[in-house]
Amino acid sequence: GWCPLSPTGAQTTQLLVEPPWRPAVLWDRVTLTCQGSGTTGATTWCKDGKPWWKQGKDHLIVTLSATYECDRPSSGLSPAVKVSDDWLVLQVPVRALLEGDTVTLRCRG
């Protein structure tokens, strides 16, 4: 089976990334936390578009490079988060940016 698609504009499930930089990189010990309405413990984790792990926890420590999403029955599928294992990355903070904002970039390897 495949992970479901949520209707446009209906997404309320969020996937929080710690540390809060994008792209996320494996060597940062990335933790993903699924936040949404519905029963705690009903989270399905998706890796590269396919159901991967159904468990009671709403967070996981990432050990594989892939694109992750989480699905909560009442609030739908989260936006995707890519976790990379690239040896050199240019990272930006995970927050909404507007034109004219000052932003800190990190070049890491």
XYZ file of N, CA and C in Angstrom:
327
model
N 0.807 -1.186 0.000
C 0.000 0.000 0.000
C 0.852 1.252 0.000
N 0.206 2.363 -0.324
C 0.880 3.661 -0.360
C 0.315 4.538 0.735
N 1.085 5.536 1.146
C 0.583 6.485 2.132
C -0.468 7.354 1.460
N -1.531 7.683 2.176
C -2.632 8.446 1.575
C -2.224 9.873 1.245
N -2.955 10.499 0.359
C -2.757 11.902 0.046
C -3.852 12.700 0.724
N -3.468 13.809 1.332
C -4.470 14.673 1.958
C -4.954 15.692 0.937
N -6.224 16.079 0.994
C -6.715 17.117 0.078
C -5.958 18.420 0.302
N -5.751 19.192 -0.759
C -5.054 20.469 -0.656
C -5.772 21.369 0.335
N -5.010 21.985 1.226
C -5.582 22.900 2.203
C -6.129 22.220 3.438
N -6.157 20.871 3.463
C -6.748 20.164 4.595
C -5.695 19.683 5.583
N -4.412 19.924 5.288
C -3.362 19.412 6.163
C -3.307 20.183 7.469
N -3.416 19.446 8.547
C -3.205 20.056 9.847
C -2.163 19.272 10.626
N -1.772 18.110 10.123
C -0.703 17.348 10.749
C 0.620 18.014 10.401
N 1.479 18.175 11.384
C 2.781 18.795 11.166
C 3.887 17.843 11.579
N 5.008 17.927 10.884
C 6.178 17.120 11.195
C 7.281 18.067 11.623
N 7.577 18.074 12.934
C 8.598 18.969 13.475
C 9.967 18.313 13.384
N 10.976 19.118 13.067
C 12.337 18.627 12.879
C 13.246 19.217 13.946
N 14.029 18.368 14.580
C 15.008 18.819 15.583
C 16.340 18.146 15.268
N 17.429 18.881 15.081
C 17.537 20.333 15.149
C 16.796 21.014 13.997
N 16.356 22.266 14.225
C 15.451 22.924 13.283
C 16.140 23.557 12.073
N 16.824 22.751 11.279
C 17.492 23.223 10.068
C 17.097 22.347 8.899
N 17.005 22.956 7.691
C 16.709 22.203 6.474
C 17.807 22.451 5.461
N 18.236 21.491 4.678
C 17.796 20.109 4.797
C 18.344 19.469 6.063
N 17.588 18.545 6.618
C 18.056 17.785 7.774
C 19.120 16.796 7.293
N 20.120 16.558 8.125
C 21.193 15.630 7.753
C 21.360 14.563 8.828
N 21.618 13.343 8.387
C 21.725 12.204 9.303
C 22.711 12.434 10.424
N 23.848 13.077 10.103
C 24.886 13.217 11.116
C 24.527 14.219 12.207
N 23.329 14.790 12.175
C 22.842 15.674 13.245
C 21.982 14.945 14.268
N 21.804 13.645 14.126
C 20.884 12.897 14.994
C 19.510 13.561 14.979
N 18.832 13.429 13.861
C 17.561 14.101 13.604
C 16.420 13.384 14.319
N 15.594 14.154 15.020
C 14.378 13.638 15.629
C 13.186 14.272 14.935
N 12.243 13.442 14.507
C 11.005 13.919 13.905
C 9.868 13.712 14.894
N 9.008 14.719 15.036
C 7.855 14.636 15.923
C 6.597 14.935 15.128
N 5.637 14.018 15.198
C 4.372 14.165 14.480
C 3.343 14.821 15.401
N 2.784 15.942 14.942
C 1.770 16.637 15.719
C 0.490 16.763 14.896
N -0.608 16.341 15.480
C -1.898 16.440 14.803
C -2.996 15.982 15.741
N -4.236 16.155 15.289
C -5.352 15.752 16.140
C -5.578 14.250 16.011
N -6.406 13.738 16.869
C -6.713 12.312 16.830
C -6.057 11.568 17.973
N -6.229 10.274 17.962
C -5.748 9.415 19.032
C -4.234 9.327 19.030
N -3.624 9.589 20.190
C -2.193 9.393 20.321
C -1.909 7.909 20.153
N -0.871 7.606 19.406
C -0.542 6.214 19.169
C -1.112 5.672 17.879
N -1.867 6.506 17.145
C -2.431 6.056 15.880
C -1.616 6.583 14.696
N -0.391 6.977 14.956
C 0.463 7.548 13.916
C 1.044 6.463 13.020
N 0.970 6.685 11.718
C 1.670 5.837 10.756
C 2.794 6.667 10.157
N 4.010 6.148 10.195
C 5.168 6.816 9.600
C 5.365 6.301 8.191
N 5.653 7.215 7.276
C 5.875 6.862 5.877
C 7.302 7.228 5.495
N 7.945 6.331 4.762
C 9.298 6.570 4.278
C 9.280 6.411 2.771
N 9.706 7.467 2.059
C 9.715 7.479 0.594
C 8.353 7.106 0.001
N 7.268 7.621 0.629
C 5.926 7.461 0.087
C 5.222 6.160 0.417
N 5.853 5.304 1.207
C 5.235 4.012 1.542
C 5.104 3.872 3.057
N 4.031 3.225 3.530
C 3.909 2.982 4.966
C 5.146 2.239 5.448
N 5.677 2.702 6.561
C 6.954 2.167 7.017
C 6.877 1.655 8.450
N 6.155 2.385 9.308
C 6.173 2.024 10.711
C 4.915 2.539 11.380
N 4.182 1.658 12.006
C 3.017 2.078 12.784
C 3.334 1.761 14.231
N 3.255 2.757 15.057
C 3.666 2.575 16.446
C 2.925 3.543 17.351
N 3.105 3.375 18.653
C 2.459 4.238 19.621
C 3.135 5.573 19.800
N 4.402 5.686 19.409
C 5.130 6.930 19.633
C 4.861 7.927 18.513
N 4.859 9.205 18.860
C 4.667 10.253 17.872
C 5.989 10.899 17.472
N 7.104 10.279 17.881
C 8.411 10.800 17.463
C 9.336 9.634 17.137
N 10.335 9.932 16.318
C 11.332 8.911 16.013
C 12.673 9.565 15.733
N 13.741 8.831 16.008
C 15.099 9.269 15.682
C 15.453 8.627 14.348
N 15.815 9.456 13.380
C 16.048 8.997 12.022
C 17.433 8.373 11.893
N 17.492 7.188 11.267
C 18.774 6.510 11.050
C 19.033 6.219 9.570
N 18.071 6.551 8.696
C 18.215 6.309 7.260
C 17.894 7.578 6.485
N 18.676 7.859 5.442
C 18.340 9.006 4.600
C 17.133 8.634 3.741
N 16.141 9.515 3.723
C 14.897 9.260 2.993
C 14.008 10.491 3.129
N 12.820 10.406 2.527
C 11.800 11.432 2.706
C 10.742 10.854 3.640
N 10.448 11.564 4.722
C 9.542 11.077 5.765
C 8.270 11.913 5.815
N 7.165 11.234 6.143
C 5.884 11.874 6.423
C 5.244 11.101 7.563
N 4.286 11.724 8.229
C 3.506 10.982 9.208
C 2.036 11.212 8.924
N 1.226 10.213 9.233
C -0.207 10.270 8.972
C -0.949 10.064 10.277
N -1.859 10.988 10.557
C -2.748 10.858 11.712
C -4.157 10.734 11.174
N -4.946 9.761 11.632
C -6.279 9.514 11.074
C -7.191 10.741 11.042
N -7.142 11.592 12.055
C -8.075 12.720 12.110
C -7.585 13.965 11.383
N -6.257 14.088 11.205
C -5.745 15.332 10.616
C -4.952 15.122 9.338
N -4.768 13.885 8.916
C -4.190 13.631 7.603
C -2.680 13.510 7.574
N -2.159 13.618 6.374
C -0.742 13.418 6.103
C 0.030 14.721 6.268
N 1.177 14.641 6.894
C 2.016 15.822 7.098
C 2.748 16.197 5.813
N 3.258 17.420 5.741
C 4.197 17.745 4.667
C 5.443 16.852 4.800
N 6.111 16.608 3.691
C 7.276 15.725 3.685
C 8.522 16.439 4.212
N 9.387 15.660 4.865
C 10.680 16.139 5.329
C 11.750 15.207 4.764
N 12.707 15.797 4.044
C 13.803 15.007 3.484
C 14.975 15.029 4.454
N 15.500 13.843 4.746
C 16.702 13.721 5.576
C 17.810 13.199 4.671
N 18.891 13.959 4.586
C 19.960 13.694 3.635
C 21.182 13.109 4.328
N 22.023 12.424 3.552
C 23.321 12.019 4.086
C 24.443 12.630 3.243
N 24.122 13.760 2.565
C 25.121 14.457 1.757
C 26.295 14.892 2.627
N 27.469 14.944 2.023
C 28.669 15.299 2.790
C 28.875 16.802 2.910
N 28.150 17.597 2.107
C 28.226 19.051 2.198
C 26.828 19.609 1.986
N 26.343 20.416 2.929
C 24.987 20.966 2.818
C 24.970 22.449 3.168
N 24.077 23.178 2.525
C 23.785 24.565 2.872
C 22.423 24.538 3.545
N 22.388 24.896 4.820
C 21.156 24.785 5.598
C 20.549 26.144 5.890
N 19.205 26.155 6.011
C 18.450 27.336 6.409
C 17.584 26.960 7.614
N 17.251 27.933 8.452
C 16.384 27.624 9.604
C 15.006 27.179 9.141
N 14.388 26.279 9.912
C 13.030 25.831 9.619
C 12.072 26.855 10.224
N 11.697 27.815 9.410
C 10.685 28.800 9.805
C 10.236 29.516 8.546
N 9.087 30.137 8.615
C 8.572 30.872 7.465
C 9.440 32.109 7.236
N 9.840 32.318 5.999
C 10.654 33.479 5.657
C 9.880 34.403 4.735
N 10.021 35.687 4.954
C 9.388 36.690 4.114
C 10.463 37.530 3.439
N 10.128 38.101 2.297
C 11.083 38.951 1.591
C 11.544 40.074 2.510
N 12.857 40.290 2.558
C 13.429 41.327 3.420
C 13.916 40.806 4.756
N 13.532 39.574 5.120
C 14.017 38.986 6.374
C 15.525 38.759 6.302
N 16.176 38.882 7.436
C 17.572 38.499 7.550
C 17.599 37.014 7.927
N 18.412 36.252 7.218
C 18.434 34.807 7.466
C 19.889 34.351 7.620
N 20.099 33.418 8.541
C 21.419 32.819 8.730
C 21.484 31.531 7.954
N 22.485 31.402 7.098
C 22.733 30.173 6.357
C 23.910 29.456 6.992
N 23.865 28.116 6.989
C 24.976 27.328 7.505
C 25.500 26.429 6.394
N 26.805 26.524 6.126
C 27.447 25.628 5.176
C 28.198 24.614 6.025
N 27.811 23.330 5.903
C 28.357 22.320 6.801
C 28.825 21.098 6.028
N 29.882 20.509 6.529
C 30.397 19.302 5.889
C 31.061 18.400 6.886
